[in-house]
XYZ file of C-alpha atoms in Angstrom:
374
model
C -75.004 -22.227 106.928
C -74.128 -24.170 103.798
C -75.610 -27.230 102.423
C -73.734 -30.518 102.739
C -73.928 -30.931 98.785
C -72.393 -27.163 97.907
C -68.812 -26.738 99.172
C -67.543 -23.211 99.255
C -64.152 -22.417 99.846
C -64.406 -19.383 102.330
C -60.631 -16.977 102.473
C -60.127 -15.203 105.516
C -56.461 -13.648 106.440
C -55.480 -12.247 109.767
C -52.570 -9.784 109.879
C -49.623 -11.774 112.004
C -46.899 -9.370 113.026
C -44.206 -12.341 112.679
C -44.768 -13.965 109.653
C -47.103 -11.007 107.623
C -50.411 -11.895 106.285
C -51.361 -15.844 106.689
C -54.432 -17.286 104.538
C -56.421 -19.514 105.996
C -59.153 -22.114 104.063
C -61.793 -23.532 105.644
C -64.542 -26.007 103.987
C -68.078 -25.197 103.810
C -69.246 -27.015 106.435
C -66.770 -25.530 108.912
C -64.733 -28.468 109.995
C -61.506 -27.544 110.025
C -59.470 -24.460 109.040
C -55.876 -24.698 106.948
C -52.899 -22.319 105.973
C -52.455 -21.745 102.515
C -49.524 -23.951 102.392
C -51.424 -27.216 103.892
C -54.190 -26.711 101.406
C -51.555 -26.692 98.758
C -49.527 -29.619 99.676
C -52.629 -31.663 100.325
C -54.162 -30.716 97.173
C -51.203 -30.837 94.571
C -50.337 -34.094 92.341
C -47.861 -36.678 93.368
C -45.396 -35.631 90.741
C -45.424 -32.071 92.537
C -44.929 -33.335 95.672
C -42.360 -35.381 94.570
C -40.759 -32.157 93.019
C -41.245 -29.978 95.961
C -39.485 -32.903 98.224
C -36.493 -33.398 95.580
C -36.155 -29.384 94.988
C -37.537 -27.362 97.460
C -34.494 -25.178 98.971
C -31.615 -27.303 97.245
C -28.096 -25.731 97.071
C -25.732 -27.248 94.579
C -22.273 -25.130 94.213
C -21.163 -24.315 90.857
C -18.513 -26.511 91.255
C -20.283 -29.486 91.671
C -22.345 -28.244 88.180
C -19.080 -27.802 86.509
C -17.735 -31.221 87.590
C -21.156 -33.244 86.820
C -21.552 -31.185 83.226
C -17.828 -31.819 82.659
C -17.870 -35.931 83.473
C -21.605 -36.328 81.632
C -19.538 -35.385 78.344
C -15.930 -36.972 79.180
C -18.380 -40.633 79.804
C -19.559 -39.934 76.379
C -15.726 -39.434 74.791
C -14.758 -42.435 76.863
C -17.385 -44.909 75.846
C -16.902 -43.570 71.997
C -13.376 -43.939 71.624
C -12.817 -47.089 74.098
C -15.366 -49.350 72.605
C -13.419 -49.443 69.128
C -10.941 -53.057 69.441
C -7.910 -50.873 67.151
C -7.363 -48.408 69.983
C -5.061 -51.278 71.808
C -3.509 -52.580 68.800
C -0.073 -51.681 68.656
C 0.369 -50.323 72.033
C 4.079 -49.712 71.479
C 3.430 -47.523 68.726
C 1.458 -45.053 71.160
C 3.336 -41.457 72.201
C 2.914 -40.472 75.736
C 0.298 -37.854 75.319
C -1.786 -40.791 73.423
C -1.374 -43.136 76.595
C -1.884 -40.348 79.211
C -5.381 -39.644 76.906
C -5.994 -43.446 76.587
C -5.308 -44.269 81.021
C -7.300 -40.825 82.020
C -10.582 -41.807 79.852
C -10.356 -45.234 81.377
C -10.416 -43.644 85.000
C -13.797 -41.805 83.781
C -14.967 -45.362 82.662
C -13.216 -47.305 85.422
C -14.353 -50.667 83.887
C -11.819 -50.988 81.216
C -9.284 -50.661 84.017
C -10.066 -54.457 85.563
C -9.178 -57.621 84.362
C -12.096 -59.831 84.491
C -11.273 -63.680 85.573
C -13.484 -65.729 87.110
C -11.498 -66.245 90.324
C -10.820 -62.676 90.834
C -11.804 -61.855 93.854
C -11.977 -58.271 93.352
C -14.490 -58.175 90.218
C -17.250 -60.359 92.404
C -16.365 -57.725 95.598
C -17.473 -54.915 93.111
C -20.343 -56.670 91.062
C -22.019 -57.252 94.831
C -21.494 -53.722 95.605
C -22.874 -52.264 92.564
C -26.023 -54.721 92.454
C -26.424 -53.756 96.205
C -26.599 -50.094 95.425
C -28.720 -50.285 92.530
C -31.038 -52.555 94.746
C -31.055 -49.490 97.271
C -31.858 -46.955 95.030
C -34.483 -48.415 93.873
C -36.081 -48.703 97.147
C -35.044 -45.455 98.043
C -36.854 -43.890 94.941
C -40.162 -46.032 95.786
C -39.644 -45.255 99.567
C -39.953 -41.157 98.384
C -42.962 -42.079 96.402
C -44.765 -43.456 99.167
C -43.649 -40.439 101.526
C -45.047 -38.328 98.774
C -48.257 -39.616 98.337
C -48.781 -39.879 102.431
C -47.600 -36.386 103.075
C -45.124 -38.244 105.520
C -42.138 -36.591 106.792
C -38.785 -38.248 105.665
C -35.440 -38.466 107.475
C -32.984 -35.890 106.726
C -30.032 -38.302 105.879
C -32.265 -40.085 103.556
C -33.342 -36.835 101.895
C -29.943 -35.936 101.230
C -29.218 -39.048 99.533
C -32.060 -39.023 97.556
C -31.631 -35.546 96.292
C -27.607 -36.036 95.108
C -28.978 -39.650 93.769
C -31.450 -37.206 91.637
C -28.668 -34.880 90.869
C -26.218 -37.826 89.249
C -27.890 -40.700 88.541
C -28.848 -39.841 84.723
C -25.489 -38.006 84.183
C -22.581 -39.978 85.874
C -23.908 -43.196 87.756
C -26.289 -44.509 85.275
C -22.696 -45.182 83.311
C -20.249 -45.953 85.792
C -22.947 -48.851 87.172
C -24.251 -50.156 83.649
C -20.992 -50.242 81.900
C -19.477 -52.505 84.434
C -22.074 -55.020 83.715
C -21.878 -54.626 79.836
C -17.873 -55.025 79.966
C -18.856 -58.243 81.903
C -21.677 -59.583 79.034
C -18.452 -58.835 76.826
C -15.831 -60.689 78.094
C -18.746 -63.393 79.410
C -18.987 -63.900 75.811
C -15.281 -63.762 74.503
C -13.494 -65.468 77.071
C -16.202 -67.570 79.088
C -15.982 -65.459 82.065
C -18.736 -66.483 84.808
C -19.344 -64.621 87.703
C -19.201 -66.475 91.232
C -18.741 -69.653 89.204
C -22.405 -69.917 88.670
C -21.838 -69.743 84.719
C -21.779 -67.623 81.548
C -25.529 -67.888 81.368
C -26.187 -66.215 84.950
C -23.279 -63.931 84.651
C -25.551 -62.289 81.386
C -28.645 -62.692 82.768
C -28.330 -60.544 85.769
C -26.064 -57.868 83.783
C -28.585 -57.529 81.766
C -31.316 -57.224 84.385
C -28.949 -54.365 86.134
C -28.621 -52.557 83.466
C -32.268 -52.209 82.100
C -32.858 -51.309 86.203
C -30.470 -48.892 85.888
C -31.640 -47.309 82.444
C -35.430 -47.482 83.497
C -34.419 -45.810 86.880
C -32.312 -42.910 84.795
C -35.414 -42.236 82.681
C -38.209 -42.353 85.159
C -36.032 -39.707 87.073
C -35.921 -37.695 83.502
C -39.252 -37.927 82.672
C -41.006 -37.202 85.312
C -38.667 -34.502 87.197
C -36.907 -32.842 84.209
C -37.701 -29.256 84.286
C -35.476 -26.804 86.397
C -36.670 -23.089 87.192
C -34.225 -20.446 86.086
C -32.292 -19.811 89.193
C -28.814 -18.512 89.976
C -28.293 -20.885 92.465
C -28.045 -23.977 90.023
C -25.025 -23.629 87.641
C -27.405 -26.529 85.624
C -30.566 -24.817 85.624
C -32.113 -25.509 82.236
C -35.274 -24.769 80.437
C -35.833 -28.328 79.538
C -33.844 -31.735 79.634
C -34.023 -32.378 75.670
C -29.788 -32.629 75.873
C -29.793 -34.818 79.018
C -32.173 -37.646 77.420
C -30.336 -37.211 73.972
C -27.150 -37.887 76.186
C -28.639 -40.924 77.658
C -30.043 -42.626 75.040
C -26.624 -42.707 73.355
C -25.066 -43.620 75.998
C -27.340 -46.439 76.067
C -27.647 -47.161 72.208
C -23.469 -47.254 72.237
C -23.535 -50.221 75.040
C -26.270 -52.034 72.887
C -24.178 -51.607 69.719
C -21.325 -52.897 71.830
C -23.239 -56.006 72.868
C -24.803 -56.619 69.685
C -21.183 -56.051 67.572
C -18.979 -57.437 69.710
C -17.881 -60.205 67.154
C -17.303 -57.539 64.532
C -15.075 -55.238 65.387
C -14.850 -53.582 61.818
C -18.327 -53.226 61.615
C -18.168 -51.938 65.262
C -15.324 -49.033 64.341
C -17.354 -47.726 61.600
C -20.856 -47.611 63.207
C -19.913 -45.388 66.620
C -18.346 -42.846 65.163
C -21.080 -42.274 62.128
C -23.892 -42.186 64.691
C -22.071 -40.480 67.326
C -21.516 -37.467 64.920
C -25.284 -37.765 63.719
C -26.111 -37.371 67.261
C -23.611 -34.754 67.973
C -25.510 -32.542 65.339
C -28.773 -32.890 66.614
C -27.670 -31.917 69.829
C -25.401 -29.021 68.727
C -28.607 -27.927 66.585
C -30.905 -27.985 69.580
C -28.257 -26.222 71.583
C -28.218 -23.304 69.163
C -32.024 -22.996 68.541
C -32.652 -23.043 72.064
C -29.747 -22.322 74.329
C -30.878 -24.966 77.132
C -28.906 -23.303 79.841
C -29.635 -20.201 81.604
C -26.078 -19.595 82.780
C -23.884 -18.113 80.533
C -20.877 -19.807 82.094
C -22.678 -22.907 81.795
C -23.792 -22.311 77.899
C -20.101 -21.687 76.963
C -18.778 -24.709 79.025
C -21.551 -26.778 77.401
C -21.056 -25.473 73.865
C -17.514 -26.120 74.190
C -17.772 -29.619 75.505
C -20.006 -30.876 72.528
C -17.970 -29.436 70.073
C -14.514 -31.350 71.443
C -16.800 -34.511 71.509
C -17.792 -33.731 67.961
C -14.162 -33.849 67.224
C -13.139 -36.505 68.494
C -16.392 -38.447 66.738
C -14.427 -36.460 63.585
C -11.538 -37.336 64.161
C -11.802 -41.424 64.759
C -14.300 -41.530 61.192
C -11.099 -39.902 59.354
C -8.939 -42.244 60.840
C -11.306 -45.390 60.021
C -11.585 -43.552 56.459
C -7.722 -43.611 55.904
C -7.532 -46.735 57.462
C -9.707 -48.693 55.015
C -8.390 -46.640 51.748
C -5.077 -47.443 52.426
C -4.833 -50.500 53.636
C -3.402 -49.857 56.709
C -3.211 -50.224 60.690
C -4.953 -47.242 62.910
C -3.412 -45.030 64.372
C -4.404 -43.719 67.826
C -2.111 -40.907 67.505
C -3.727 -39.689 64.668
C -6.432 -39.479 66.383
C -5.585 -37.756 69.143
C -3.493 -35.016 67.246
C -6.289 -34.689 65.041
C -8.634 -34.162 68.081
C -6.644 -31.845 69.384
C -6.588 -29.664 66.145
C -10.011 -30.157 65.684
C -11.325 -28.930 69.283
C -9.264 -25.993 69.535
C -10.408 -24.511 66.275
C -13.893 -25.543 66.412
C -14.176 -24.300 70.282
C -12.689 -20.793 68.834
C -15.895 -20.864 66.232
C -18.364 -21.978 68.997
C -16.767 -18.639 71.059
C -17.573 -15.951 68.258
C -20.920 -17.189 67.575
C -22.242 -17.761 71.057
C -21.049 -14.051 71.271
C -22.744 -12.742 68.109
C -25.754 -14.890 69.384
C -25.691 -13.404 72.646
C -25.494 -9.701 71.076
C -28.069 -10.200 68.782
C -30.478 -11.334 71.597
C -29.903 -8.011 73.607
C -30.069 -6.028 70.219
C -33.564 -7.389 69.756
C -34.554 -6.548 73.448
C -33.537 -3.489 73.651
C -35.083 -2.787 70.788
C -38.449 -3.910 71.245
C -38.179 -2.085 74.517
C -37.453 1.254 72.389
C -40.648 0.435 70.224
C -42.949 -0.134 73.325
C -41.941 3.075 74.838
C -42.725 5.037 72.140
C-alpha cells in the first residue's frame, strides 16, 4: 500500500495475441490503469499534441510536394519582377517570349491580373472571399488548439482542412492572400481606389489588418510546428525550416518595400534586386551547408529553383546598371534573355557541385565504417 504523498509508477505488461505487448500504467493509489499511449497523450505538452494532430499518419503525394515547392519559389520570382514599374513600360517592344513569361508570372501572382476600380463588383467579391477565408483559418487554428488542449476528438473534415491549411499557409496561401491586399493599398494611394465606397482610409486599414493576420498565422505555424522527421512518404521532409522562414520573411519584406517606395519607382527598381541577391546568397549558403531536404530529388529541385531565382535577380540588377550608365530605357527582353542564359549555366554548375558533394559524403561514411571495423 503506497502513501498518499508518494507517487510511484507501476509498470505492468501483458501479452495479447492480437496486439502484441500492451503496457499499463497505474497510479500509486491504484485508482485506474491506462495504456502507455493514453498516458503519453495525456502527459504530453500542447505543442506535442498539436504536432500529433497535424502530422500523425499524414500522407502527401510526391507531385503535391513538387507543386508546393515550385509554386513557393515562383511566387518569389513573380514578386521580384512584377514589383518593378519598368516591366510594364514599352509593351509594344516586348517579344512574344517576354510577354508569355510576364503573363505566366501574373498567373502565379493573380493580383496583377485584376483592374482595381471602386465600382468593380469583382474586386469587392474577391475581397469578401479572402477576408472571410482569413477569418476561417484563424478560427480553425483556434479550434485545433482548443481540441489539443482538451484532448477532444476532431471532425475528420475539419482535420482534413486543417492539415492542408498547415501544408500550404506559409509556402503558398500567405502570398496569394496578402499580395491582393498589398495591391489594393498601392491602388488606393495612386488612384484613390476605395473598397465598398467606404473611403481610402478604410481600404488601407482593412488591408493592413488582413496582411498582418496572414503573416502572424504563417509565422506561428512555422515557429511552433516546423521540424519534419525523415520520411520517404513526404517529398518535402526536411531537417529544419530555415529556408522556409527566409522565404516567408523575404515575401513580407518585399511587400513592405513595395508599399514604402511606391512613389519612387527608380529606388524600388534598385532595392528589390539587391536585397533579393543578398537573401538568395544566404539561402544558397544554408542550402549547401546543411542539405536541408532528405529526398535527393527534392534537394536537386530546390537547388535548381534557388539558382533560377538568383539568375533572375542578377539579370534585373545588370539591366538596371546598364540603364543608369547608358541613360536608356530598361528592357524586359534583355532581362529575360540574361535570366535564361544564367539559369542554364548555374543549374549546370549546381548538378556538378551537388554530385561531387554527395559522393564526398558517401566516401567519408564508407571510410569511417572501414576504420571502425578495424
